[in-house]
mmCIF file of C-alpha atoms in Angstrom:
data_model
loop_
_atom_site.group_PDB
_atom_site.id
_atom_site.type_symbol
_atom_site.label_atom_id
_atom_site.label_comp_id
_atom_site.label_asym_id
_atom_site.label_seq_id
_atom_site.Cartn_x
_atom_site.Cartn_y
_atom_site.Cartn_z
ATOM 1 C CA UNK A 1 0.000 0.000 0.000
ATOM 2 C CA UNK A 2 2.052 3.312 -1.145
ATOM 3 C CA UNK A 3 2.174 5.810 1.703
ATOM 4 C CA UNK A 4 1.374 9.618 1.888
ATOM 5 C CA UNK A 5 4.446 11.609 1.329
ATOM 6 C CA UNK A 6 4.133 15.357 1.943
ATOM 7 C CA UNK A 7 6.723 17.549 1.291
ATOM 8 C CA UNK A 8 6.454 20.871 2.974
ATOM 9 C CA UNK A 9 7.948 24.294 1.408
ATOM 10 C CA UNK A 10 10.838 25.861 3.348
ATOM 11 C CA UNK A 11 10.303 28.319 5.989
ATOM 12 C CA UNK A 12 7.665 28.952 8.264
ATOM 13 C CA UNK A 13 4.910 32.047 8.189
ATOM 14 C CA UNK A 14 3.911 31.280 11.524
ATOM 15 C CA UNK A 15 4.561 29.241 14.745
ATOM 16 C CA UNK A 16 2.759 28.629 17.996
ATOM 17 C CA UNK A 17 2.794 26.180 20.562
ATOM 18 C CA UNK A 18 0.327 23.416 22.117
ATOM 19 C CA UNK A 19 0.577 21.112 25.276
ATOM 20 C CA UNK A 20 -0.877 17.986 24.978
ATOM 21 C CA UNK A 21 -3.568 17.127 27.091
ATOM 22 C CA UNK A 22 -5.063 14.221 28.861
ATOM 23 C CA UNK A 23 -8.206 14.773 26.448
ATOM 24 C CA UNK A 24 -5.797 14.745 23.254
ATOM 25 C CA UNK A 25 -4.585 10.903 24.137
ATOM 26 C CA UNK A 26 -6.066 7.688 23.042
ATOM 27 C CA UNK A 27 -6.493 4.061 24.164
ATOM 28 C CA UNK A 28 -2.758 3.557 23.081
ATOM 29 C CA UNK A 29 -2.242 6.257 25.434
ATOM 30 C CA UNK A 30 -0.630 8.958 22.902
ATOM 31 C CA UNK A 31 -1.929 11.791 20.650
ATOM 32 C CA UNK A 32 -5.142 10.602 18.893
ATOM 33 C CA UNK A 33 -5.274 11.502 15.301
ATOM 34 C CA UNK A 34 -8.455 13.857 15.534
ATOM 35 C CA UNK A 35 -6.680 15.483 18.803
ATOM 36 C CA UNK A 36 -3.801 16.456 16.458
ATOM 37 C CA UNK A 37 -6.567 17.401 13.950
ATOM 38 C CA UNK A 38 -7.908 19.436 16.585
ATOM 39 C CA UNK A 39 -4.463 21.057 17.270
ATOM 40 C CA UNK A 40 -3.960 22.406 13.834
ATOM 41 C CA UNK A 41 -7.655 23.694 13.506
ATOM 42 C CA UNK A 42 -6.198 25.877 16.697
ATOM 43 C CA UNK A 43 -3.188 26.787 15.248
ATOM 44 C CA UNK A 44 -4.928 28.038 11.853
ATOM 45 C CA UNK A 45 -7.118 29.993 14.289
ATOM 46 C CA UNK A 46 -4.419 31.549 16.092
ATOM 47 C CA UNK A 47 -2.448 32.480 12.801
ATOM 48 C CA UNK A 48 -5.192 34.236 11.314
ATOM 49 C CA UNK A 49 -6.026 36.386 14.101
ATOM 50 C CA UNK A 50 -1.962 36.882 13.978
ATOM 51 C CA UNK A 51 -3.497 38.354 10.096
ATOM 52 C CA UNK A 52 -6.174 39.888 11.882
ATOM 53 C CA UNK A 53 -8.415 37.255 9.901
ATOM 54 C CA UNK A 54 -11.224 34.656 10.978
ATOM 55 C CA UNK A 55 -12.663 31.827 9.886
ATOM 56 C CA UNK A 56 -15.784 33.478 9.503
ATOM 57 C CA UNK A 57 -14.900 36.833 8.035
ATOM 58 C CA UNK A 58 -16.997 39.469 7.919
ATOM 59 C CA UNK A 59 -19.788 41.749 6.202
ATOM 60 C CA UNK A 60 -16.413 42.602 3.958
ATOM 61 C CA UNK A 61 -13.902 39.847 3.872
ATOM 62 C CA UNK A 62 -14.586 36.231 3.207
ATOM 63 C CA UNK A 63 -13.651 33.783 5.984
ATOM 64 C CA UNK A 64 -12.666 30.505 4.919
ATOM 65 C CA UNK A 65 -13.464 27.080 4.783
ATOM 66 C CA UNK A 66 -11.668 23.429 5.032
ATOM 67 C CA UNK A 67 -11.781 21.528 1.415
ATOM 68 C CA UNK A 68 -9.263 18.621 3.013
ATOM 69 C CA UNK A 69 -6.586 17.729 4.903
ATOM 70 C CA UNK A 70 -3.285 15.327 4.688
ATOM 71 C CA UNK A 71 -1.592 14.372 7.778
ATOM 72 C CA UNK A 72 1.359 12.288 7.756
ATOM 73 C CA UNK A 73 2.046 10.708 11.046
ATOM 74 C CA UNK A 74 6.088 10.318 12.476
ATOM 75 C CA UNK A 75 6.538 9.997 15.985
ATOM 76 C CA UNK A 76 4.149 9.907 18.995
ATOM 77 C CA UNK A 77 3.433 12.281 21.393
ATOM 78 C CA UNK A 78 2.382 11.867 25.041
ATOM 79 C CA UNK A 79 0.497 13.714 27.927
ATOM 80 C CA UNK A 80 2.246 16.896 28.813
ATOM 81 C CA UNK A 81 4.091 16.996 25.562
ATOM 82 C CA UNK A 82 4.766 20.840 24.334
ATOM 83 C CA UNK A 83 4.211 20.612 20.715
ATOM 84 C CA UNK A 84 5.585 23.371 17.935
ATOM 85 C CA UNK A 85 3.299 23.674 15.112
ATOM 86 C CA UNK A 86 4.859 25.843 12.170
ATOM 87 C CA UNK A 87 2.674 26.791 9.692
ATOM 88 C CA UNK A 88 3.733 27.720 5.858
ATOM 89 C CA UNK A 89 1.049 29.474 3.254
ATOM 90 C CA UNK A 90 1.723 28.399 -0.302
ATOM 91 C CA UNK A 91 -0.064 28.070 -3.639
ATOM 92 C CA UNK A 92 -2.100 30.980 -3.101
ATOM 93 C CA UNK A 93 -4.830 31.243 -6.237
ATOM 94 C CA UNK A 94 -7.867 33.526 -6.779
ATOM 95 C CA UNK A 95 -9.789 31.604 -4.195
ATOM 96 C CA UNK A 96 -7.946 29.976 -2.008
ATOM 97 C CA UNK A 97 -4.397 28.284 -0.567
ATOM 98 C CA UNK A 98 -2.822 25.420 0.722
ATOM 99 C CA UNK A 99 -1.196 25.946 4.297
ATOM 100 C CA UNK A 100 1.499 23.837 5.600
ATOM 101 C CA UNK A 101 1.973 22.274 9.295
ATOM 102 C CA UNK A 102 5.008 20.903 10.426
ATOM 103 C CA UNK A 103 4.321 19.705 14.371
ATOM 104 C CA UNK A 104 7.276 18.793 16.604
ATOM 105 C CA UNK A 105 8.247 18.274 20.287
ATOM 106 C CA UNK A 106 9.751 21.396 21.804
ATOM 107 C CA UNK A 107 11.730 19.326 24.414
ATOM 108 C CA UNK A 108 13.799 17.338 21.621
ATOM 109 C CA UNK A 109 12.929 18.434 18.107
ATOM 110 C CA UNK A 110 11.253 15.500 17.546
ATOM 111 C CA UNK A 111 9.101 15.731 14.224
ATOM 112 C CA UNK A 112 5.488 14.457 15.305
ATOM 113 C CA UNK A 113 3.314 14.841 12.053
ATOM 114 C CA UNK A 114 3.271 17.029 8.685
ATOM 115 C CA UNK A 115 0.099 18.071 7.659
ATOM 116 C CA UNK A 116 -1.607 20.780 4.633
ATOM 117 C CA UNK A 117 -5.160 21.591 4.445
ATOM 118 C CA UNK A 118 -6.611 23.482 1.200
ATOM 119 C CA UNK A 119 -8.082 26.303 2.471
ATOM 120 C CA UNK A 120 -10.834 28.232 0.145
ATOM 121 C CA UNK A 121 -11.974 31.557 1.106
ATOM 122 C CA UNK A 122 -15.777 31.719 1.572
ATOM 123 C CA UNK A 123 -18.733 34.347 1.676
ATOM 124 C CA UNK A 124 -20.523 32.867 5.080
ATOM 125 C CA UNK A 125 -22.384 36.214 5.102
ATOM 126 C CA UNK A 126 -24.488 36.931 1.901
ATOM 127 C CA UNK A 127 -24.161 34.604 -0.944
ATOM 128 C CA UNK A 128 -22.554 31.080 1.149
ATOM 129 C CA UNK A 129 -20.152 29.791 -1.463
ATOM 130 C CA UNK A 130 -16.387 30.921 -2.310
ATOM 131 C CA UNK A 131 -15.292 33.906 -2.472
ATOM 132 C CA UNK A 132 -12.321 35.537 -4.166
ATOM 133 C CA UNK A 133 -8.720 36.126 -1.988
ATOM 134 C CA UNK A 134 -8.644 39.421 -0.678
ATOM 135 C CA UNK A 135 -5.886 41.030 -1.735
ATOM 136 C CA UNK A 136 -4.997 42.544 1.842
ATOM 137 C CA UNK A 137 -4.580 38.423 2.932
ATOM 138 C CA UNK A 138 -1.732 38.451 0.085
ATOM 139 C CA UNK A 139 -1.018 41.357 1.619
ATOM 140 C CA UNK A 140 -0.980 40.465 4.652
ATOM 141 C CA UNK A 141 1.269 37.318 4.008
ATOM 142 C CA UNK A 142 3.998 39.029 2.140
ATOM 143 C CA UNK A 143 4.597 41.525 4.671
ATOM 144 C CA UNK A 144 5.290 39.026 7.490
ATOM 145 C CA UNK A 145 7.664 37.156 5.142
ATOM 146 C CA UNK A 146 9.510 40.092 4.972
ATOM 147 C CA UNK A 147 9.731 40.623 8.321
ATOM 148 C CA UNK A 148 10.806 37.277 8.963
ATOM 149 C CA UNK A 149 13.707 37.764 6.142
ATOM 150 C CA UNK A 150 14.898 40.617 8.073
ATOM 151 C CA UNK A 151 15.097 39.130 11.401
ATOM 152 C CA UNK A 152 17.254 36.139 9.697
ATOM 153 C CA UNK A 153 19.417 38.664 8.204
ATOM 154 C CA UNK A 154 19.782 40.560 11.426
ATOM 155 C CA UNK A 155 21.144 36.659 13.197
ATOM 156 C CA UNK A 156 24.563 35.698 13.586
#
């Protein structure tokens, strides 16, 4: 049976971090797959309101919506378990993008899962189907990628 193979574009946009909680484990006693599930949803979440951004949107801006998701499982993780999830935007279009997770322990570097989702942007307001990118999310995106270039510049 061939396997699921994502590979992830360089960089990160965005990164937060998630403890793993006795709710997130299974009956093998490790992350369950729709706790990690769970973990990205919270990421996304937390990166767009980094873009000043929801889900939703607004009366102005289309929020978006999940068309599907890829995880590729590597390692386990356990109760307590700080997790890093970096997230990466790429193949932005006139509608939507795909956005990137790379998850990994923050004690030992540890890479736990890789995931993408294609995200669509959608008018939950007036007409409920997709809507096209606002340009102030491209916007939006570029601007904290060259921020990031300029702290990695400004490292040793």
């Amino acid at each position: 049976m061939p396997r699921l193979k994502l590979t992830l574009p360089e960089g990160s946009d965005f990164e937060t971090q998630l403890n793993v909680r006795v709710t997130d484990l299974n009956y093998g006693n490790h992350l369950a797959n729709q706790a990690l599930l769970g973990m990205l949803h919270e990421a996304r979440v937390r990166f767009l309101a980094y873009l000043n951004y929801t889900e939703l949107g607004n009366a102005t801006t289309p929020g978006i919506i999940l068309a599907d998701v890829e995880i590729q499982f590597r390692h386990e993780a356990f109760l307590a378990d700080q997790l890093n999830i970096a997230l990466r935007v790429d193949q932005l279009n006139r509608v939507g993008f795909d956005l990137y997770y790379r998850v990994s322990n923050v004690t030992d570097q540890t890479e736990i899962a890789l995931a993408k989702t294609s995200i669509v942007f959608f008018d939950y307001h007036t007409t409920h189907k997709r809507a096209s990118m606002p340009a102030s999310f491209e916007q939006a995106i570029n601007a904290i990628r060259e921020t990031n270039e300029k702290i990695r510049k400004q490292q040793p």
